[in-house]
Coordinates of C-alpha atoms in Angstrom, one line a residue:
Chain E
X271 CA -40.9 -4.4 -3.9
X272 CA -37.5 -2.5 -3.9
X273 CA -36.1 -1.7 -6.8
X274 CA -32.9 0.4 -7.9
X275 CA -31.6 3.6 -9.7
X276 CA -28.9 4.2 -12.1
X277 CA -27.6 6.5 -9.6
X278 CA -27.8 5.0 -6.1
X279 CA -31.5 5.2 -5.2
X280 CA -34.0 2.6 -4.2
X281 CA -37.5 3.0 -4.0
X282 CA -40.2 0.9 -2.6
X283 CA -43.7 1.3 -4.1
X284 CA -46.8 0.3 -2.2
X285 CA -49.6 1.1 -4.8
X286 CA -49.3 4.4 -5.9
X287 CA -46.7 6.0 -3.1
X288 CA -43.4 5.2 -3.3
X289 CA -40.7 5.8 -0.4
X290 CA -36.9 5.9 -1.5
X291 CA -34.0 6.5 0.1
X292 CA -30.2 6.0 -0.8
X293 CA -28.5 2.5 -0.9
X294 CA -26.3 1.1 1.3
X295 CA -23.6 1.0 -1.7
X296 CA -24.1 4.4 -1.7
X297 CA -23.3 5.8 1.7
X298 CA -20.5 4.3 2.0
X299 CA -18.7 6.3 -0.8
X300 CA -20.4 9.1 0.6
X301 CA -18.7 8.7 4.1
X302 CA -20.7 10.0 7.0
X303 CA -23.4 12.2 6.1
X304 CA -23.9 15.2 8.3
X305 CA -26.8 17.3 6.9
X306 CA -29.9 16.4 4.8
X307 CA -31.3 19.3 2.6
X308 CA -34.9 17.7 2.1
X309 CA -37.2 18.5 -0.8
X310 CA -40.5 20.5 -0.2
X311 CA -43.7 18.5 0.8
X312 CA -46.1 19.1 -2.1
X313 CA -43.0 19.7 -4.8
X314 CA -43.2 17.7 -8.1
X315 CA -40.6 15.9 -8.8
X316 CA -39.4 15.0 -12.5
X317 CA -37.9 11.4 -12.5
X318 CA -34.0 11.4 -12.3
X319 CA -33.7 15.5 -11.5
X320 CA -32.3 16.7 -8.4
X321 CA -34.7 16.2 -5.2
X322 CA -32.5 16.1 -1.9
X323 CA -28.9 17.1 -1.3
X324 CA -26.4 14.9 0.7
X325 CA -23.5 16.4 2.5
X326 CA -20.7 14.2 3.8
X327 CA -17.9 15.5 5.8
X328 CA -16.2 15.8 2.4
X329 CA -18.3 16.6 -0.1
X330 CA -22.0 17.4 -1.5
X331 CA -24.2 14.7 -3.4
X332 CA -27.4 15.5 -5.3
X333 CA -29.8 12.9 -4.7
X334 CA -32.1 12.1 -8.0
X335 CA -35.9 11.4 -8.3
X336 CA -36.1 8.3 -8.7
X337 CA -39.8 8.1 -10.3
X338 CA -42.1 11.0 -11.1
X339 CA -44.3 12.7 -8.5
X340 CA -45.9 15.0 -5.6
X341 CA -43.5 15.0 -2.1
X342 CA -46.0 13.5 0.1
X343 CA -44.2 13.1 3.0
X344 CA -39.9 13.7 4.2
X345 CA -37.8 12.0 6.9
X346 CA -37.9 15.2 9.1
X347 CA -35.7 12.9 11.7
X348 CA -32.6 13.6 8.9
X349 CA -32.7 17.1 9.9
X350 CA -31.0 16.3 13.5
X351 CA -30.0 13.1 12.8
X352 CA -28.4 12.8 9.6
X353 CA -26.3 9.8 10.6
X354 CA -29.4 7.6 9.9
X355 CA -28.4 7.5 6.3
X356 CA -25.3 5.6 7.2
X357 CA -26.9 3.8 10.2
X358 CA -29.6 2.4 7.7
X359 CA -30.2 3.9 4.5
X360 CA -32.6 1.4 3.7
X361 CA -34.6 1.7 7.0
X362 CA -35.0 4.7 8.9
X363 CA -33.0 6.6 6.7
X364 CA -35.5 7.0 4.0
X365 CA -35.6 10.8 2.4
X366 CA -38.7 10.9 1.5
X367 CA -42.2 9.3 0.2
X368 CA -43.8 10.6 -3.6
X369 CA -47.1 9.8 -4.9
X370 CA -45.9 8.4 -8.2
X371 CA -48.0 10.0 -11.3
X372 CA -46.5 7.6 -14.0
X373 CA -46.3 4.4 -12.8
X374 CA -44.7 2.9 -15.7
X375 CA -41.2 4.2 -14.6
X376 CA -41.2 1.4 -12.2
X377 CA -40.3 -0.4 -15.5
X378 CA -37.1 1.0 -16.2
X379 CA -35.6 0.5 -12.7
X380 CA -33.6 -1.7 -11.8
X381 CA -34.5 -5.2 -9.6
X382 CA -31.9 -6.0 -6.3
X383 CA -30.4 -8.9 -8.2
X384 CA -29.5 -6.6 -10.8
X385 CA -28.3 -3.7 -9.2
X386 CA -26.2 -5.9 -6.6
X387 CA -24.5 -8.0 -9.3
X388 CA -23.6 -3.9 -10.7
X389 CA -22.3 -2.9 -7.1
X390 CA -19.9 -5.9 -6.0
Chain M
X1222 CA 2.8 21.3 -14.4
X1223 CA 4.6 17.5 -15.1
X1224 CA 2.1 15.1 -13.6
X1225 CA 4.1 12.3 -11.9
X1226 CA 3.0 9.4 -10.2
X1227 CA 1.9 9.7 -6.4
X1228 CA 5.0 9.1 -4.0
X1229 CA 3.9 6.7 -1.2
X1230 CA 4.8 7.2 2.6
X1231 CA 6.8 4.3 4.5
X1232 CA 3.8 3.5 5.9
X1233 CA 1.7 3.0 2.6
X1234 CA 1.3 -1.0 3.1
X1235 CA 0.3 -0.7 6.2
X1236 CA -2.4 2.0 5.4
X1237 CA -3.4 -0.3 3.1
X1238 CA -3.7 -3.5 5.6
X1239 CA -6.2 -1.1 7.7
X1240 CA -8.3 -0.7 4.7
X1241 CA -7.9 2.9 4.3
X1242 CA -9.5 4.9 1.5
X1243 CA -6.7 6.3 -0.5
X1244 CA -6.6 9.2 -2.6
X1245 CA -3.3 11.5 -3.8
X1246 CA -2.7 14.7 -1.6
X1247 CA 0.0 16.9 -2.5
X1248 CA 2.0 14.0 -4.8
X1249 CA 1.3 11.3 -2.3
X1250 CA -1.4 8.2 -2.0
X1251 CA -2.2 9.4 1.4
X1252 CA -5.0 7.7 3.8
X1253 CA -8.5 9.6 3.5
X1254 CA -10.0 7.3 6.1
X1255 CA -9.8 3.8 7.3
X1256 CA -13.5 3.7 9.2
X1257 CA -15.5 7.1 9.1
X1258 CA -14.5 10.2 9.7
X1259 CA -16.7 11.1 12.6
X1260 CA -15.5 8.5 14.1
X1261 CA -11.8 9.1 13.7
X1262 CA -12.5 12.9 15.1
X1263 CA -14.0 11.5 18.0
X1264 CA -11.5 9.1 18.6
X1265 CA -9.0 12.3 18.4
X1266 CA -11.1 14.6 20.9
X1267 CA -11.5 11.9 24.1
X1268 CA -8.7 9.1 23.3
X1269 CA -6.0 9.2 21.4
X1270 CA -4.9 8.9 17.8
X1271 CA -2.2 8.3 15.3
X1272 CA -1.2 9.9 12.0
X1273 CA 1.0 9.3 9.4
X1274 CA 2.3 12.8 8.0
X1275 CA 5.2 11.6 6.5
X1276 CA 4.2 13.6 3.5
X1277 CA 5.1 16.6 5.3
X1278 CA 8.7 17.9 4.3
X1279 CA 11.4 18.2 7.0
X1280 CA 14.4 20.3 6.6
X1281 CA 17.0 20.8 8.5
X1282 CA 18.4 24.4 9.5
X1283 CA 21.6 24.6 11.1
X1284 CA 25.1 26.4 11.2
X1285 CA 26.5 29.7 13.1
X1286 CA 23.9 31.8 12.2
X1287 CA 20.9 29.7 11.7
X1288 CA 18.8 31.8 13.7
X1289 CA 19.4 35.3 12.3
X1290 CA 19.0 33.1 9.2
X1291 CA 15.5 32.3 9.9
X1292 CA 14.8 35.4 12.2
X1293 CA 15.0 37.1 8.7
X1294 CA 12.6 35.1 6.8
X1295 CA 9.9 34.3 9.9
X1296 CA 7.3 36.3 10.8
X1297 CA 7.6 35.0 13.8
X1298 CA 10.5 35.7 16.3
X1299 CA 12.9 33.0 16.5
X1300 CA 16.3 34.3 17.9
X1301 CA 15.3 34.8 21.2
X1302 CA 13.6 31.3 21.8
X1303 CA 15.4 29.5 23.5
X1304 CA 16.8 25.3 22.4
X1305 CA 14.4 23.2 22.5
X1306 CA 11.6 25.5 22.0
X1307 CA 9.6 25.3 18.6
X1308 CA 7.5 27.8 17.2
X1309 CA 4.6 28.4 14.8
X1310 CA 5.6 30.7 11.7
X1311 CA 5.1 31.6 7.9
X1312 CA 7.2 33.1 5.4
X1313 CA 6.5 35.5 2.9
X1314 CA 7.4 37.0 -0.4
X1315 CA 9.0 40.6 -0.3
X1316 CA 5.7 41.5 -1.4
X1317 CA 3.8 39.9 1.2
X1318 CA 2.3 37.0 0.1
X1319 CA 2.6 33.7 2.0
X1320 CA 5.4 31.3 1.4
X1321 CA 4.1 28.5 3.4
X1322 CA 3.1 27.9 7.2
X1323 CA 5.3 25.9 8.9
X1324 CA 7.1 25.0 12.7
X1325 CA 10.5 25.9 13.5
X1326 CA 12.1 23.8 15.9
X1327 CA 15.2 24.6 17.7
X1328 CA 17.5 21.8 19.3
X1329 CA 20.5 23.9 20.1
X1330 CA 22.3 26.7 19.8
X1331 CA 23.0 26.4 16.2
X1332 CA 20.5 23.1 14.7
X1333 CA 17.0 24.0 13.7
X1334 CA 14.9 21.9 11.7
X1335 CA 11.3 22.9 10.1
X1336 CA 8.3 21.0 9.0
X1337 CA 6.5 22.7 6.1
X1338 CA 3.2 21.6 4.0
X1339 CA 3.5 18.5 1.6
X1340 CA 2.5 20.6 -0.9
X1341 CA 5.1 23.1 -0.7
X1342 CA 8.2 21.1 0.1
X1343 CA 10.3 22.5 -3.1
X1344 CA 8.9 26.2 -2.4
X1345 CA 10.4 26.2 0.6
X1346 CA 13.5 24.4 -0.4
X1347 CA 14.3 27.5 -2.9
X1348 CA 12.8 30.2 -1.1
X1349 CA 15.4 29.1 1.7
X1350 CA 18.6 28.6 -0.8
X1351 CA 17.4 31.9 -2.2
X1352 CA 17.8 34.0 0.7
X1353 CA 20.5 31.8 2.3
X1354 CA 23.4 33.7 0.7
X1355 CA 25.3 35.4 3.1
X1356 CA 24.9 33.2 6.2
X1357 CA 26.9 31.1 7.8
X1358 CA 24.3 28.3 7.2
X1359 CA 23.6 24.7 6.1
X1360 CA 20.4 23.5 4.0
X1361 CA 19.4 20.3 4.3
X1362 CA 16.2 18.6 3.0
X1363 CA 15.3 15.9 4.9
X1364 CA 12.5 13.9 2.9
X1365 CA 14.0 10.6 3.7
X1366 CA 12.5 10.9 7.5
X1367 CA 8.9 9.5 8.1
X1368 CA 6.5 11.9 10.2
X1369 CA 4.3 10.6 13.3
X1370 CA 1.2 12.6 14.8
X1371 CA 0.1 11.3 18.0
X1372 CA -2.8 13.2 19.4
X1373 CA -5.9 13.5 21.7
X1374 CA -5.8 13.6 25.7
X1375 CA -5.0 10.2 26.1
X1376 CA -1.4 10.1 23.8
X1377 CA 1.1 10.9 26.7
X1378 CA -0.5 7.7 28.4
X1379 CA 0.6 5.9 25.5
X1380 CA 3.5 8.0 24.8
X1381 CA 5.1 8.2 27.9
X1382 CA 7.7 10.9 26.3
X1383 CA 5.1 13.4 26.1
X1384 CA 4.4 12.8 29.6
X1385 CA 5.0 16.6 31.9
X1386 CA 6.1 18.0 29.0
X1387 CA 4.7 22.1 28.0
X1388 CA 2.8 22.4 24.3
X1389 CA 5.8 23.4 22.0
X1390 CA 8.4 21.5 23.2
X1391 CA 11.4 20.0 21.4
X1392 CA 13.7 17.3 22.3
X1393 CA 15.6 14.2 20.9
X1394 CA 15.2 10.7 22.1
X1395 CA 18.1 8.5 20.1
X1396 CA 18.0 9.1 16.6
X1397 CA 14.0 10.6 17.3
X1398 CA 13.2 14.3 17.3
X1399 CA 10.1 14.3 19.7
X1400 CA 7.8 17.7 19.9
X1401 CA 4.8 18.7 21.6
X1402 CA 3.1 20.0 18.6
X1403 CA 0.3 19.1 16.3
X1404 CA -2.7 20.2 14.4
X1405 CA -5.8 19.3 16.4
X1406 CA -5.8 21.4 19.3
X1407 CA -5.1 18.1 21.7
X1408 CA -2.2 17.3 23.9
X1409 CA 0.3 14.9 22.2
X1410 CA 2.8 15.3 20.0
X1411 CA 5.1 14.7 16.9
X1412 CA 7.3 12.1 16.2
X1413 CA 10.0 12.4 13.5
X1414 CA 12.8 9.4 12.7
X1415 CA 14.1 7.2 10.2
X1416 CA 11.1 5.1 8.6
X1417 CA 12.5 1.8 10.4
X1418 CA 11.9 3.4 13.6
X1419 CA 8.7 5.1 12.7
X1420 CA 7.2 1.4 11.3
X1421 CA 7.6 -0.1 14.3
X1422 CA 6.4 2.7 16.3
X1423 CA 3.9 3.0 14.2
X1424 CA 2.9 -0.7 14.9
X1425 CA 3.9 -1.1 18.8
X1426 CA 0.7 2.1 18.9
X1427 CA -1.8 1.0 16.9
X1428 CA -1.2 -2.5 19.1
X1429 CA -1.5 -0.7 22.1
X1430 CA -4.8 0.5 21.1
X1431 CA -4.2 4.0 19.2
X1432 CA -6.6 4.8 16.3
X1433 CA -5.5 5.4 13.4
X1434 CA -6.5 8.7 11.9
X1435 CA -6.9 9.8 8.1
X1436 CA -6.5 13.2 6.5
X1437 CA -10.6 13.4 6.7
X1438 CA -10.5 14.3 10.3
X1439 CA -7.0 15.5 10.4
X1440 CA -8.8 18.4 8.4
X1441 CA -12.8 18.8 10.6
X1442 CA -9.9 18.8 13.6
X1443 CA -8.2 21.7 12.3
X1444 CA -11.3 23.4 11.1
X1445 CA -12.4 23.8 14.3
X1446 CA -9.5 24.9 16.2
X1447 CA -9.4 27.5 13.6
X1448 CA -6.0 26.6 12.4
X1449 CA -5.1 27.7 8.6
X1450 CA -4.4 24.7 5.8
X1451 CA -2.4 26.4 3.1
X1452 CA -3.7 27.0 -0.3
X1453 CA -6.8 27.8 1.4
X1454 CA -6.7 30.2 4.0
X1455 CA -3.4 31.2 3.1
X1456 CA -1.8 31.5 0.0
X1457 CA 0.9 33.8 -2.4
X1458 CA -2.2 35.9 -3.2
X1459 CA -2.9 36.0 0.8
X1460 CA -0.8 37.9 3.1
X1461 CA -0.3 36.2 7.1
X1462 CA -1.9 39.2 8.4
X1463 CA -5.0 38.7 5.8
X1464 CA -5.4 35.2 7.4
X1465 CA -6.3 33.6 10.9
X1466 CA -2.7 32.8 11.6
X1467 CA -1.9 36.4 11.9
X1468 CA -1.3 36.1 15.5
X1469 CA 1.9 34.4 14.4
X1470 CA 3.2 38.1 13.0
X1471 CA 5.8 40.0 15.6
X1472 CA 6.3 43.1 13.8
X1473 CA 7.8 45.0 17.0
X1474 CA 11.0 45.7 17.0
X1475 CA 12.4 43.0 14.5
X1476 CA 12.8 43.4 10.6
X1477 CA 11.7 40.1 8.3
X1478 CA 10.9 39.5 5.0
X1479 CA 7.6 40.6 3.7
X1480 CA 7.5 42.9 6.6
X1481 CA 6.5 46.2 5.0
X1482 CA 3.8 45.0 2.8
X1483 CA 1.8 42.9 5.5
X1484 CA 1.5 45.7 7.8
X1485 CA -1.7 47.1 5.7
X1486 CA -4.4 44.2 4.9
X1487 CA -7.0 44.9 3.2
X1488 CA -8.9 41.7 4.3
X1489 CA -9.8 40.2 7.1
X1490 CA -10.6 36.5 8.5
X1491 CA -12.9 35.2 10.5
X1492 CA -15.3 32.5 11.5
X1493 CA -18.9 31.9 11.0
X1494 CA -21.5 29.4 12.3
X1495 CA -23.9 28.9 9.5
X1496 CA -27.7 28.2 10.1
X1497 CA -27.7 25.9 7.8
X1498 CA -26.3 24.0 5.0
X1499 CA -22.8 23.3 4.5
X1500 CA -20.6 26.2 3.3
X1501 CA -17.8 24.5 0.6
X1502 CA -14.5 26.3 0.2
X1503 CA -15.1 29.4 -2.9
X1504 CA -19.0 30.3 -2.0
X1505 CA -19.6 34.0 -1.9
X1506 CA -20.1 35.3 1.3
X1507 CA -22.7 38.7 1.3
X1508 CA -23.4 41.0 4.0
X1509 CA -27.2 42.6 3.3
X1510 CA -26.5 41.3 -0.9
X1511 CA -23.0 43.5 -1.1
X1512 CA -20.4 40.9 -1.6
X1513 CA -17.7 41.1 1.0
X1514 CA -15.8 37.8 0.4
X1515 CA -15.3 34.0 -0.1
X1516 CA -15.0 30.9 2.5
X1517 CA -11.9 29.5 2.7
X1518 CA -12.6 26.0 3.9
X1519 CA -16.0 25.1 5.9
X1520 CA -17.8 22.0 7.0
X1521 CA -19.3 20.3 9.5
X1522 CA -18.1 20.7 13.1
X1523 CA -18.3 17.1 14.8
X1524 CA -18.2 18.2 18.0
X1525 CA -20.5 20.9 18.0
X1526 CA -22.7 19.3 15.6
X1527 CA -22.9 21.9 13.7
X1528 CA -21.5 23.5 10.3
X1529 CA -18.4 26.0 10.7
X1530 CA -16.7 28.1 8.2
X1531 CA -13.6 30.5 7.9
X1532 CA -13.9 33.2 5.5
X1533 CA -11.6 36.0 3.8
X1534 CA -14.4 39.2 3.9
X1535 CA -12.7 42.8 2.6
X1536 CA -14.0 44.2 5.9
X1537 CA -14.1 43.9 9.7
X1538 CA -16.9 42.1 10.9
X1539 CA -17.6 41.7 14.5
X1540 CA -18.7 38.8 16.4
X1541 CA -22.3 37.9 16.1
X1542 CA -22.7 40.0 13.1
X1543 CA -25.0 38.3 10.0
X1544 CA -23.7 37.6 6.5
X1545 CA -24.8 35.8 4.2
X1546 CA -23.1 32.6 2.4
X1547 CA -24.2 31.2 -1.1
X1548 CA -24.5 27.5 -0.7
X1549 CA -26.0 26.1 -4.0
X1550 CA -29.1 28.2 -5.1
X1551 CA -29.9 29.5 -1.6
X1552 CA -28.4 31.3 0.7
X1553 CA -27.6 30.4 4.4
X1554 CA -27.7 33.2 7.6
X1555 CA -24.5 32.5 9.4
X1556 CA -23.2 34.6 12.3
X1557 CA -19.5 35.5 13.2
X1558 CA -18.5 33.5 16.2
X1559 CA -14.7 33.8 17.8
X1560 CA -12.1 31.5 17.0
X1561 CA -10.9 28.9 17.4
X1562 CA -14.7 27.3 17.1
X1563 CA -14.0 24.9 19.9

């Protein structure tokens, strides 16, 4: 089940991992992202602190936790093919997959219906 | 400073029809991009396309002595070219300092006319008046005109003007002052007119199949060529020999203002490649922890597909030397390559 971030994120939980990414909304007022700075594997991760850095060809975006957790796995692809976050941020341009430690943050997200109806 | 509204270009509607992203530049609600700017730079570097720099300030130059006029205020020589010649230049403050960057083109004998940065249209406007004095020699801005760029190795096929024509040419065409200049390094040109004509140009080459081209990629096309954007590698504070358009200074055997005080930089430009990360315009650049400078403007090179910077350092560096450039909390290796980048 997807759901969605204050600040651009969606995650998808599958018991307690949870992979996230940026939303479509999202990269396209980034413009075309050209490098990926991706979070250590085995870093914790505070919910809604910086965890990955987005550059576009005109600026830098800080990418937010969206829940709290270990760095399990990263999109190591994003590191030669940073495009995939335009091409489908959704898909295979995920950033990177968290075991989630307090699963009651899944609470406070938003659902799609929700955070569509905030981005249109 | 008064803040006033953005001014918009005669070809703001039509921006707008495209769907560009807007956003004010130097006073004017100027297109950003209209698709992505990867794709616009790409569309530059193996086809062809079109800008709209009608924020850009023309002026025209002209009387009996319009070229000892601006032979005294250019860095670069300009009474010996020849008409229809035009020429890359700055001017400077008596004290050095850069006035603005700008072309000089000649169309005869005695009628000039330059193109100087949006942003320092009035600048230029006084520093000229100021210096004007005792020449035989006419000022006159020419704001009213809209600005074409037409660039990339395809634009003489759809330009058939620029066809067999040398880089840095100047010539008129009915009420149209045609160049062979630009800002991206490609073949093509500039088109200046009145904004009738340069709407229906405008239209007749997007028709044909030119792409239209934002300020996005007008700027990752210049970064790599290793071409200066004023108020970032060059500035009041930064003398034309301090920057990479020192090239442009012909000290020998000519006098121009600023002369004196640009013939002892104390800094030096150059360009890096950067291991990683993208270096933003202001980060410190080290060399083994000493600070030595800042980057000017740096980014991502679409072509090489890989991030590119310029930097002011306060010493010389040669090529593959390491420094170091604070991006964030880290720092990123990056290596001094020659210029222009591509």
């Amino acid at each position: 089940m997807m759901k969605y971030t204050e600040s651009h994120e969606w995650v998808r939980e599958e018991g307690d991992v949870a992979t996230m990414g940026i939303t479509d909304f999202a990269q396209r007022e980034l413009g075309d992202v050209v490098y990926v700075e991706l979070p250590e594997l085995g870093k914790s991760l505070v919910a809604g602190k910086e965890a990955a850095v987005l550059e576009s060809t005109k600026a830098a975006a800080d990418v937010y936790a969206p829940l709290t957790g270990e760095v399990i796995a990263i999109n190591s692809r994003l590191k030669e093919e940073a495009e995939l976050i335009n091409r489908s941020p959704e898909g295979e341009g995920w950033i990177f997959k968290l075991r989630i430690s307090r699963p009651e943050e899944l609470q406070a997200l938003m659902d799609q219906a929700t955070y569509l109806s905030r981005t249109h | 400073m008064e803040q006033r509204p953005p001014s918009i270009t005669a070809l703001f509607e039509r921006h707008l029809a495209l769907g560009a992203k807007m956003a004010p530049f130097a006073g004017y609600m100027m297109p950003i991009q209209y698709r992505s700017v990867l794709e616009e730079h790409h569309a530059v570097r193996s086809g062809a396309g079109l800008f709209d720099v009608s924020h850009m300030g023309c002026i025209d130059v002209e009387g009996k002595e319009a070229a000892e006029f601006l032979e005294a205020l250019s860095v670069n020589a300009i009474l010996k070219k020849a008409p229809g010649r035009a020429t890359y230049t700055l001017f400077a403050h008596p004290e050095g300092g850069t006035i603005d960057d700008l072309i000089v083109y000649r169309l005869s004998r005695e009628r000039f006319y330059l193109i100087v940065n949006a942003s320092r249209k009035e600048i230029d406007l006084r520093h000229l008046a100021e210096y004007a004095g005792s020449y035989h020699v006419t000022i006159t801005a020419r704001f009213d005109l809209s600005i074409l760029a037409l660039q990339g190795p395809k634009a003489p096929e759809f330009f058939p003007a620029f066809q067999g024509k040398a880089p840095m040419e100047v010539w008129e065409e009915g009420e149209l002052r045609l160049s062979t200049t630009g800002y991206t390094g490609e073949k093509g040109g500039e088109i200046v007119g009145p904004k009738e004509s340069i709407q229906a140009l405008w239209d007749e080459l997007l028709q044909k199949g030119v792409q239209p081209i934002g300020l996005g990629a007008r700027d990752t096309l210049r970064l790599e060529k290793g071409f200066a954007l004023y108020g970032h590698e060059l500035s009041e504070s930064i003398l034309p020999t301090e920057s990479v358009s020192k090239w442009a200074v012909k000290t020998e055997g000519r006098e121009f203002l600023g002369k004196e005080a640009m013939l002892r930089p104390k800094r030096y430009a150059f360009g890096v490649k950067l291991k990683e990360g993208i270096a933003r315009e202001g980060a410190l650049v080290t060399k083994e922890g000493e600070p030595i400078g800042v980057v000017t403007s740096g980014g991502f090179s679409p072509t090489l597909k890989e991030p590119i910077a310029l930097l002011l350092v306060d010493r010389k560096l040669s090529i593959n030397d390491h420094v170091e450039i604070a991006i964030r909390k880290r720092t990123s290796l990056a290596y001094v390559v020659p210029l222009p980048f591509f």
